[in-house]
Amino acid sequence: MFKSLNINDSEEERTNEPSDTERVKCLVVGSGPAGYTAAIYAARANLNPVMYEGLQPGGQLTTTTEVENYPGYPEGVTGPVMMEDFKKQAQRFGTDVRWGLAVKADFSGDIHKIWIDDDKLIEAETVIIATGATAKYLGLEDEKKYAGGGVSACATCDGFFYRGKDVAVVGGGDTAAEEAMYLAGLCNKVYLIVRRDELRASKVMAERVKKTPNVEILWKHQTKGLSGDNGVVEGATLVKNLGEEGEEEVKIKIDGFFLAIGHKPNSDIFKDYLDTDEVGYIKTIPGTSKTKVKGVFACGDVQDPIYRQAVTAAGSGCMAAIDAERYLSEKNGH
Ligand SMILES: Cc1cc2nc3c(=O)[nH]c(=O)nc-3n(C[C@H](O)[C@H](O)[C@H](O)COP(=O)(O)OP(=O)(O)OC[C@H]3O[C@@H](n4cnc5c(N)ncnc54)[C@H](O)[C@@H]3O)c2cc1C
């Protein structure tokens, strides 16, 4: 993304000033379900949206095979095909979809500035932030090896595929407890792999998960690796009491391995101007997509620590475009 500079570069390049500045009515940052839905509504409202796709055109769903819970696809659809449909629909109404990464923001004035890569400055009357959130993984090679073959970071999305089967959830916080409870309602058995000897989840959630008969909490266990043929998870190797007396290797038979150790909202470049919670989720005025800066709106997973679904992301993208349109017509006295 960033051009490397050498001593022969011109003065302009060395100072890192963008060589190109463009004024737009509506800038959409991010191309997941939230960004594309915002773009469809903004384009149809004549805001001539410009969208920058970021490093993952189409967003998180491009990393999954089957999406079965998005309304309108009765037979299900693959994530990449669904996102291609979103893109076509946004382009049909004139969205200018561009390759590029927003690297810096300045929301101090009436016109908002976003730098794209290191060579373009967009001056926008409205900005719709739809940059998503990235699930955290343990960092094991096996998580990549079995991606799409039993490893998931979303029980709501993928739990259905494991009905009647045995699965494991990794984590000790509220999300892990919630995911374990959700899966307990679908699966035969749920192992909850907890690094410590207590749950960080709220007391109520912790008690509820402890009382669920088909959830077995594996205290002080850490995951070493996954196993299975043809890229499909069949088991996990854990270590109990790692680095302590009584350290031992434990093997469990599972079909699904769910990560619930948190998400990182992609909000870093906006943090100087917007309020975020302690994790980094952008705060919006409840019931709207409005941030504390006039003309800047946030939608999708980057502002949603709770639901994180394609359909909720799309719904909030719609809200952002409507909020942007109303802001502009009020500002321009229409
Ligand atoms: C493996 C997997 C399977 C899933 N399955 C389902 C499912 O079956 N059903 C369901 O409803 N949900 C599912 N989800 C969740 C769903 O994908 C998300 O809730 C949804 O994609 C969020 O949409 P979004 O538009 O907010 O963000 P994302 O889809 O995360 O898109 C974010 C976009 O922002 C861009 N971006 C980020 N930073 C920048 C930047 N600085 N500049 C420019 N662009 C940037 C990225 O390139 C990307 O295009 C799944 C998620 C995963 C990971």
Short mmCIF file of C-alpha atoms and ligand atoms in Angstrom, two decimals:
data_model
loop_
_atom_site.label_atom_id
_atom_site.label_comp_id
_atom_site.label_asym_id
_atom_site.label_seq_id
_atom_site.Cartn_x
_atom_site.Cartn_y
_atom_site.Cartn_z
CA MET A 1 0.00 0.00 0.00
CA PHE A 2 2.68 2.45 0.96
CA LYS A 3 5.18 3.37 -1.71
CA SER A 4 8.73 3.06 -0.45
CA LEU A 5 10.57 6.34 -0.94
CA ASN A 6 14.16 6.61 -1.97
CA ILE A 7 16.52 9.56 -2.03
CA ASN A 8 15.75 10.18 -5.69
CA ASP A 9 12.08 10.85 -5.02
CA SER A 10 10.84 14.35 -5.71
CA GLU A 11 10.38 16.88 -2.89
CA GLU A 12 6.62 16.40 -3.12
CA GLU A 13 6.91 12.64 -2.56
CA ARG A 14 9.36 12.99 0.28
CA THR A 15 7.09 15.29 2.26
CA ASN A 16 4.35 12.67 1.78
CA GLU A 17 1.87 15.31 0.61
CA PRO A 18 -0.88 13.83 -1.53
CA SER A 19 -0.45 14.71 -5.17
CA ASP A 20 -4.19 14.59 -5.82
CA THR A 21 -7.11 16.17 -3.92
CA GLU A 22 -10.77 15.51 -4.72
CA ARG A 23 -13.98 16.89 -3.22
CA VAL A 24 -16.90 14.45 -2.81
CA LYS A 25 -20.38 14.61 -1.30
CA CYS A 26 -20.28 11.20 0.32
CA LEU A 27 -17.29 8.97 1.02
CA VAL A 28 -17.87 5.37 2.06
CA VAL A 29 -14.87 3.73 3.72
CA GLY A 30 -15.09 -0.06 3.56
CA SER A 31 -16.78 -2.54 1.22
CA GLY A 32 -18.54 -5.11 3.43
CA PRO A 33 -22.32 -5.47 3.75
CA ALA A 34 -22.51 -2.17 5.68
CA GLY A 35 -20.48 -0.17 3.16
CA TYR A 36 -22.27 -1.54 0.10
CA THR A 37 -25.72 -1.04 1.58
CA ALA A 38 -24.80 2.53 2.53
CA ALA A 39 -23.55 3.03 -1.02
CA ILE A 40 -26.76 1.67 -2.60
CA TYR A 41 -28.90 4.07 -0.55
CA ALA A 42 -26.53 7.01 -0.98
CA ALA A 43 -26.32 6.49 -4.73
CA ARG A 44 -30.10 6.30 -5.05
CA ALA A 45 -30.36 9.53 -3.02
CA ASN A 46 -28.07 11.30 -5.50
CA LEU A 47 -25.10 11.63 -3.14
CA ASN A 48 -22.72 10.25 -5.80
CA PRO A 49 -20.88 8.05 -3.29
CA VAL A 50 -17.23 7.21 -3.70
CA MET A 51 -16.21 4.00 -1.97
CA TYR A 52 -12.75 2.80 -1.00
CA GLU A 53 -12.67 -0.97 -0.60
CA GLY A 54 -9.68 -1.40 1.69
CA LEU A 55 -7.49 -4.48 1.88
CA GLN A 56 -10.42 -6.90 1.89
CA PRO A 57 -12.79 -5.99 -0.97
CA GLY A 58 -16.19 -7.44 -0.04
CA GLY A 59 -15.27 -7.67 3.66
CA GLN A 60 -15.30 -10.60 6.04
CA LEU A 61 -17.87 -12.66 4.16
CA THR A 62 -15.41 -13.19 1.33
CA THR A 63 -13.60 -15.58 3.70
CA THR A 64 -16.56 -17.91 4.17
CA THR A 65 -18.25 -20.50 2.03
CA GLU A 66 -21.92 -20.87 2.91
CA VAL A 67 -24.07 -18.00 4.14
CA GLU A 68 -27.47 -19.44 5.04
CA ASN A 69 -28.96 -16.73 7.23
CA TYR A 70 -29.04 -13.73 4.90
CA PRO A 71 -32.65 -13.15 3.81
CA GLY A 72 -33.32 -13.37 0.09
CA TYR A 73 -31.15 -16.40 -0.62
CA PRO A 74 -33.45 -19.36 0.15
CA GLU A 75 -30.87 -21.90 -1.02
CA GLY A 76 -27.97 -20.14 0.73
CA VAL A 77 -25.11 -18.44 -1.10
CA THR A 78 -21.35 -18.32 -0.81
CA GLY A 79 -19.90 -15.22 0.84
CA PRO A 80 -17.91 -14.09 -2.25
CA VAL A 81 -20.94 -14.44 -4.56
CA MET A 82 -23.16 -12.55 -2.14
CA MET A 83 -20.67 -9.69 -1.87
CA GLU A 84 -20.29 -9.57 -5.66
CA ASP A 85 -24.10 -9.14 -5.80
CA PHE A 86 -23.88 -6.27 -3.28
CA LYS A 87 -21.17 -4.62 -5.36
CA LYS A 88 -23.10 -4.93 -8.64
CA GLN A 89 -26.17 -3.41 -7.00
CA ALA A 90 -24.15 -0.48 -5.63
CA GLN A 91 -22.47 0.09 -9.00
CA ARG A 92 -25.78 -0.13 -10.85
CA PHE A 93 -26.82 3.13 -9.18
CA GLY A 94 -23.49 4.80 -9.86
CA THR A 95 -21.30 4.13 -6.81
CA ASP A 96 -17.69 4.83 -7.72
CA VAL A 97 -15.96 1.78 -6.20
CA ARG A 98 -12.22 2.18 -5.89
CA TRP A 99 -9.28 0.15 -4.69
CA GLY A 100 -7.52 1.95 -1.82
CA LEU A 101 -6.97 2.14 1.91
CA ALA A 102 -7.86 5.07 4.16
CA VAL A 103 -4.70 5.75 6.17
CA LYS A 104 -5.45 9.00 8.00
CA ALA A 105 -8.43 11.15 8.94
CA ASP A 106 -8.97 14.76 9.94
CA PHE A 107 -12.47 15.56 11.15
CA SER A 108 -11.60 18.94 12.69
CA GLY A 109 -13.34 21.07 10.06
CA ASP A 110 -16.68 21.30 8.32
CA ILE A 111 -15.25 19.37 5.37
CA HIS A 112 -13.80 16.03 6.42
CA LYS A 113 -10.45 14.89 5.16
CA ILE A 114 -9.44 11.31 4.50
CA TRP A 115 -6.07 10.37 3.05
CA ILE A 116 -6.06 7.35 0.75
CA ASP A 117 -2.81 5.40 0.57
CA ASP A 118 -0.10 8.03 0.34
CA ASP A 119 -1.11 9.84 -2.80
CA LYS A 120 -4.70 11.01 -2.55
CA LEU A 121 -6.69 13.33 -0.29
CA ILE A 122 -10.47 13.10 -0.29
CA GLU A 123 -12.37 16.09 1.05
CA ALA A 124 -15.84 14.84 1.91
CA GLU A 125 -19.01 16.56 3.02
CA THR A 126 -20.08 13.29 4.63
CA VAL A 127 -18.07 10.22 5.60
CA ILE A 128 -19.63 6.81 6.22
CA ILE A 129 -17.26 4.58 8.17
CA ALA A 130 -17.90 0.89 7.45
CA THR A 131 -14.50 -0.60 8.19
CA GLY A 132 -15.67 -3.66 10.14
CA ALA A 133 -14.00 -5.56 12.94
CA THR A 134 -11.50 -8.37 12.77
CA ALA A 135 -11.87 -11.51 14.90
CA LYS A 136 -8.85 -12.39 17.00
CA TYR A 137 -7.27 -15.80 16.57
CA LEU A 138 -4.78 -17.66 18.75
CA GLY A 139 -2.11 -17.47 16.07
CA LEU A 140 -1.82 -21.23 15.50
CA GLU A 141 -0.83 -22.48 12.04
CA ASP A 142 -3.70 -25.00 12.34
CA GLU A 143 -6.27 -22.18 12.47
CA LYS A 144 -5.30 -21.35 8.89
CA LYS A 145 -4.97 -25.00 7.87
CA TYR A 146 -8.53 -25.78 8.99
CA ALA A 147 -10.12 -22.44 8.04
CA GLY A 148 -13.45 -23.33 6.43
CA GLY A 149 -13.05 -26.89 7.74
CA GLY A 150 -14.21 -26.51 11.32
CA VAL A 151 -12.51 -23.33 12.58
CA SER A 152 -14.89 -20.41 13.10
CA ALA A 153 -15.00 -17.14 14.98
CA CYS A 154 -18.79 -16.86 14.88
CA ALA A 155 -21.14 -19.32 16.57
CA THR A 156 -24.26 -17.52 15.33
CA CYS A 157 -22.98 -17.79 11.76
CA ASP A 158 -21.69 -21.35 11.77
CA GLY A 159 -23.21 -23.17 14.78
CA PHE A 160 -26.04 -24.57 12.67
CA PHE A 161 -23.54 -26.64 10.65
CA TYR A 162 -22.56 -28.51 13.87
CA ARG A 163 -26.00 -29.61 15.08
CA GLY A 164 -25.72 -32.76 17.18
CA LYS A 165 -21.93 -32.69 17.05
CA ASP A 166 -19.16 -31.99 19.59
CA VAL A 167 -17.44 -28.62 19.48
CA ALA A 168 -15.04 -26.50 21.50
CA VAL A 169 -15.16 -22.78 22.29
CA VAL A 170 -12.00 -20.92 23.28
CA GLY A 171 -12.24 -17.99 25.67
CA GLY A 172 -13.29 -16.99 29.15
CA GLY A 173 -15.19 -13.73 28.72
CA ASP A 174 -18.82 -12.87 28.14
CA THR A 175 -18.63 -13.58 24.40
CA ALA A 176 -17.17 -17.04 25.01
CA ALA A 177 -19.87 -17.80 27.58
CA GLU A 178 -22.59 -16.57 25.19
CA GLU A 179 -21.19 -18.56 22.27
CA ALA A 180 -20.93 -21.68 24.45
CA MET A 181 -24.55 -21.27 25.56
CA TYR A 182 -25.71 -20.72 21.97
CA LEU A 183 -23.85 -23.82 20.77
CA ALA A 184 -25.10 -25.86 23.74
CA GLY A 185 -28.59 -25.41 22.32
CA LEU A 186 -27.52 -26.95 19.00
CA CYS A 187 -24.67 -29.33 19.68
CA ASN A 188 -24.27 -32.61 21.53
CA LYS A 189 -21.39 -31.36 23.67
CA VAL A 190 -19.50 -28.11 24.08
CA TYR A 191 -16.03 -27.91 25.61
CA LEU A 192 -15.21 -24.43 26.89
CA ILE A 193 -11.43 -24.05 26.85
CA VAL A 194 -10.42 -21.52 29.50
CA ARG A 195 -6.81 -20.45 30.06
CA ARG A 196 -7.31 -19.46 33.68
CA ASP A 197 -9.06 -21.11 36.60
CA GLU A 198 -11.98 -18.68 36.45
CA LEU A 199 -14.19 -17.02 33.87
CA ARG A 200 -13.89 -13.31 33.12
CA ALA A 201 -17.54 -13.35 32.06
CA SER A 202 -20.11 -11.58 34.22
CA LYS A 203 -21.19 -13.56 37.25
CA VAL A 204 -24.63 -14.25 35.82
CA MET A 205 -23.25 -15.54 32.52
CA ALA A 206 -20.56 -17.57 34.30
CA GLU A 207 -23.13 -19.25 36.54
CA ARG A 208 -25.42 -19.97 33.61
CA VAL A 209 -22.68 -21.60 31.55
CA LYS A 210 -21.45 -23.64 34.52
CA LYS A 211 -24.96 -25.00 35.06
CA THR A 212 -25.51 -26.05 31.44
CA PRO A 213 -25.31 -29.85 31.42
CA ASN A 214 -23.72 -30.31 27.98
CA VAL A 215 -21.00 -27.67 28.54
CA GLU A 216 -17.77 -28.97 30.04
CA ILE A 217 -15.36 -26.28 31.16
CA LEU A 218 -11.72 -27.23 30.72
CA TRP A 219 -10.02 -24.95 33.26
CA LYS A 220 -6.38 -23.96 32.78
CA HIS A 221 -6.23 -25.49 29.31
CA GLN A 222 -4.57 -24.00 26.25
CA THR A 223 -4.80 -25.15 22.66
CA LYS A 224 -1.68 -26.59 21.09
CA GLY A 225 -3.04 -27.73 17.75
CA LEU A 226 -5.88 -29.23 15.72
CA SER A 227 -6.01 -32.50 13.86
CA GLY A 228 -8.10 -34.10 11.12
CA ASP A 229 -7.94 -35.37 7.55
CA ASN A 230 -8.57 -33.41 4.35
CA GLY A 231 -8.55 -30.05 6.12
CA VAL A 232 -11.53 -30.97 8.32
CA VAL A 233 -11.23 -30.72 12.11
CA GLU A 234 -11.64 -34.00 14.00
CA GLY A 235 -9.86 -33.18 17.25
CA ALA A 236 -7.75 -30.77 19.27
CA THR A 237 -4.64 -31.20 21.37
CA LEU A 238 -4.65 -29.11 24.53
CA VAL A 239 -2.15 -28.55 27.30
CA LYS A 240 -3.37 -28.46 30.87
CA ASN A 241 -1.41 -26.45 33.48
CA LEU A 242 1.07 -25.17 30.92
CA GLY A 243 4.49 -24.48 32.52
CA GLU A 244 3.29 -25.62 35.93
CA GLU A 245 3.45 -28.72 38.03
CA GLY A 246 1.08 -31.33 36.63
CA GLU A 247 1.44 -30.12 33.02
CA GLU A 248 -0.17 -32.66 30.74
CA GLU A 249 -1.36 -33.07 27.19
CA VAL A 250 -5.11 -33.59 26.68
CA LYS A 251 -6.80 -34.69 23.46
CA ILE A 252 -10.47 -34.01 22.69
CA LYS A 253 -12.57 -35.20 19.76
CA ILE A 254 -14.42 -32.28 18.18
CA ASP A 255 -15.90 -31.30 14.82
CA GLY A 256 -15.87 -27.54 15.34
CA PHE A 257 -13.41 -25.16 16.98
CA PHE A 258 -14.88 -21.73 17.80
CA LEU A 259 -12.72 -18.76 18.74
CA ALA A 260 -14.33 -16.31 21.15
CA ILE A 261 -11.37 -14.28 22.33
CA GLY A 262 -12.51 -10.94 21.01
CA HIS A 263 -12.57 -8.71 17.96
CA LYS A 264 -10.56 -5.68 16.95
CA PRO A 265 -12.68 -2.93 15.39
CA ASN A 266 -10.87 -1.22 12.50
CA SER A 267 -11.21 2.25 13.98
CA ASP A 268 -7.63 3.28 14.78
CA ILE A 269 -7.34 6.10 12.25
CA PHE A 270 -10.55 7.74 13.50
CA LYS A 271 -9.87 7.56 17.22
CA ASP A 272 -8.48 11.09 17.59
CA TYR A 273 -11.84 12.52 16.55
CA LEU A 274 -14.50 9.98 17.53
CA ASP A 275 -15.51 8.38 20.82
CA THR A 276 -14.84 4.68 21.07
CA ASP A 277 -15.42 2.16 23.84
CA GLU A 278 -12.51 0.49 25.62
CA VAL A 279 -12.17 -2.13 22.86
CA GLY A 280 -12.29 0.43 20.04
CA TYR A 281 -15.89 0.18 18.80
CA ILE A 282 -17.02 3.58 17.51
CA LYS A 283 -19.76 5.07 19.65
CA THR A 284 -22.84 6.32 17.83
CA ILE A 285 -25.84 8.20 19.15
CA PRO A 286 -28.22 5.37 20.13
CA GLY A 287 -30.77 4.54 17.46
CA THR A 288 -28.77 6.37 14.77
CA SER A 289 -25.50 6.05 12.87
CA LYS A 290 -24.37 9.52 13.94
CA THR A 291 -20.99 9.89 15.60
CA LYS A 292 -20.12 12.88 17.72
CA VAL A 293 -18.77 14.65 14.61
CA LYS A 294 -21.41 16.18 12.36
CA GLY A 295 -21.34 14.60 8.91
CA VAL A 296 -19.46 11.48 10.05
CA PHE A 297 -21.47 8.29 10.38
CA ALA A 298 -20.53 4.77 11.40
CA CYS A 299 -22.21 1.48 10.50
CA GLY A 300 -21.63 -2.26 10.61
CA ASP A 301 -19.28 -4.20 12.83
CA VAL A 302 -16.99 -1.22 13.55
CA GLN A 303 -19.72 0.20 15.81
CA ASP A 304 -21.44 -3.03 16.87
CA PRO A 305 -19.95 -5.05 19.74
CA ILE A 306 -23.10 -7.14 20.08
CA TYR A 307 -24.68 -8.54 16.91
CA ARG A 308 -21.93 -8.53 14.24
CA GLN A 309 -24.04 -10.09 11.49
CA ALA A 310 -24.23 -9.31 7.78
CA VAL A 311 -27.90 -8.38 8.00
CA THR A 312 -27.42 -6.02 10.95
CA ALA A 313 -24.39 -4.49 9.20
CA ALA A 314 -26.48 -3.96 6.07
CA GLY A 315 -29.34 -2.46 8.13
CA SER A 316 -27.03 0.00 9.82
CA GLY A 317 -25.48 0.87 6.42
CA CYS A 318 -28.95 1.89 5.27
CA MET A 319 -29.31 4.06 8.40
CA ALA A 320 -25.96 5.74 7.73
CA ALA A 321 -26.89 6.71 4.17
CA ILE A 322 -30.28 8.06 5.26
CA ASP A 323 -28.61 10.01 8.10
CA ALA A 324 -26.01 11.38 5.65
CA GLU A 325 -28.68 12.43 3.16
CA ARG A 326 -30.71 14.20 5.87
CA TYR A 327 -27.61 15.91 7.23
CA LEU A 328 -26.75 17.25 3.78
CA SER A 329 -30.24 18.44 2.96
CA GLU A 330 -30.49 20.21 6.32
CA LYS A 331 -27.04 21.76 5.86
CA ASN A 332 -27.82 22.90 2.35
CA GLY A 333 -31.26 24.20 3.35
CA HIS A 334 -33.37 21.84 1.21
C1 LIG B 1 -15.67 -16.58 8.48
C2 LIG B 1 -16.88 -15.71 8.73
C3 LIG B 1 -18.14 -16.19 8.48
C4 LIG B 1 -19.24 -15.39 8.71
N1 LIG B 1 -20.47 -15.88 8.41
C5 LIG B 1 -21.55 -15.10 8.55
C6 LIG B 1 -22.84 -15.57 8.21
O1 LIG B 1 -22.99 -16.72 7.78
N2 LIG B 1 -23.88 -14.72 8.37
C7 LIG B 1 -23.74 -13.46 8.87
O2 LIG B 1 -24.72 -12.73 8.96
N3 LIG B 1 -22.52 -12.98 9.22
C8 LIG B 1 -21.43 -13.77 9.08
N4 LIG B 1 -20.22 -13.30 9.45
C9 LIG B 1 -20.13 -11.95 10.04
C10 LIG B 1 -20.19 -10.91 8.92
O3 LIG B 1 -19.21 -11.23 7.96
C11 LIG B 1 -19.95 -9.52 9.47
O4 LIG B 1 -20.89 -9.24 10.47
C12 LIG B 1 -20.11 -8.49 8.35
O5 LIG B 1 -19.25 -8.78 7.27
C13 LIG B 1 -19.80 -7.09 8.87
O6 LIG B 1 -19.94 -6.23 7.81
P1 LIG B 1 -19.20 -4.81 7.75
O7 LIG B 1 -19.59 -4.21 6.47
O8 LIG B 1 -19.47 -4.07 9.00
O9 LIG B 1 -17.65 -5.13 7.80
P2 LIG B 1 -16.68 -6.12 7.03
O10 LIG B 1 -17.40 -7.19 6.29
O11 LIG B 1 -15.68 -6.50 8.03
O12 LIG B 1 -16.00 -5.17 5.95
C14 LIG B 1 -15.12 -4.18 6.34
C15 LIG B 1 -14.59 -3.52 5.10
O13 LIG B 1 -13.83 -2.37 5.47
C16 LIG B 1 -12.64 -2.34 4.70
N5 LIG B 1 -11.67 -1.55 5.47
C17 LIG B 1 -11.15 -1.76 6.70
N6 LIG B 1 -10.27 -0.79 7.04
C18 LIG B 1 -10.25 0.06 5.97
C19 LIG B 1 -9.55 1.25 5.69
N7 LIG B 1 -8.68 1.78 6.55
N8 LIG B 1 -9.75 1.85 4.48
C20 LIG B 1 -10.64 1.35 3.58
N9 LIG B 1 -11.34 0.23 3.80
C21 LIG B 1 -11.14 -0.41 4.98
C22 LIG B 1 -12.28 -3.79 4.49
O14 LIG B 1 -11.42 -3.95 3.37
C23 LIG B 1 -13.67 -4.38 4.25
O15 LIG B 1 -14.01 -4.21 2.90
C24 LIG B 1 -19.08 -14.08 9.24
C25 LIG B 1 -17.81 -13.59 9.51
C26 LIG B 1 -16.71 -14.39 9.28
C27 LIG B 1 -15.33 -13.86 9.55
#
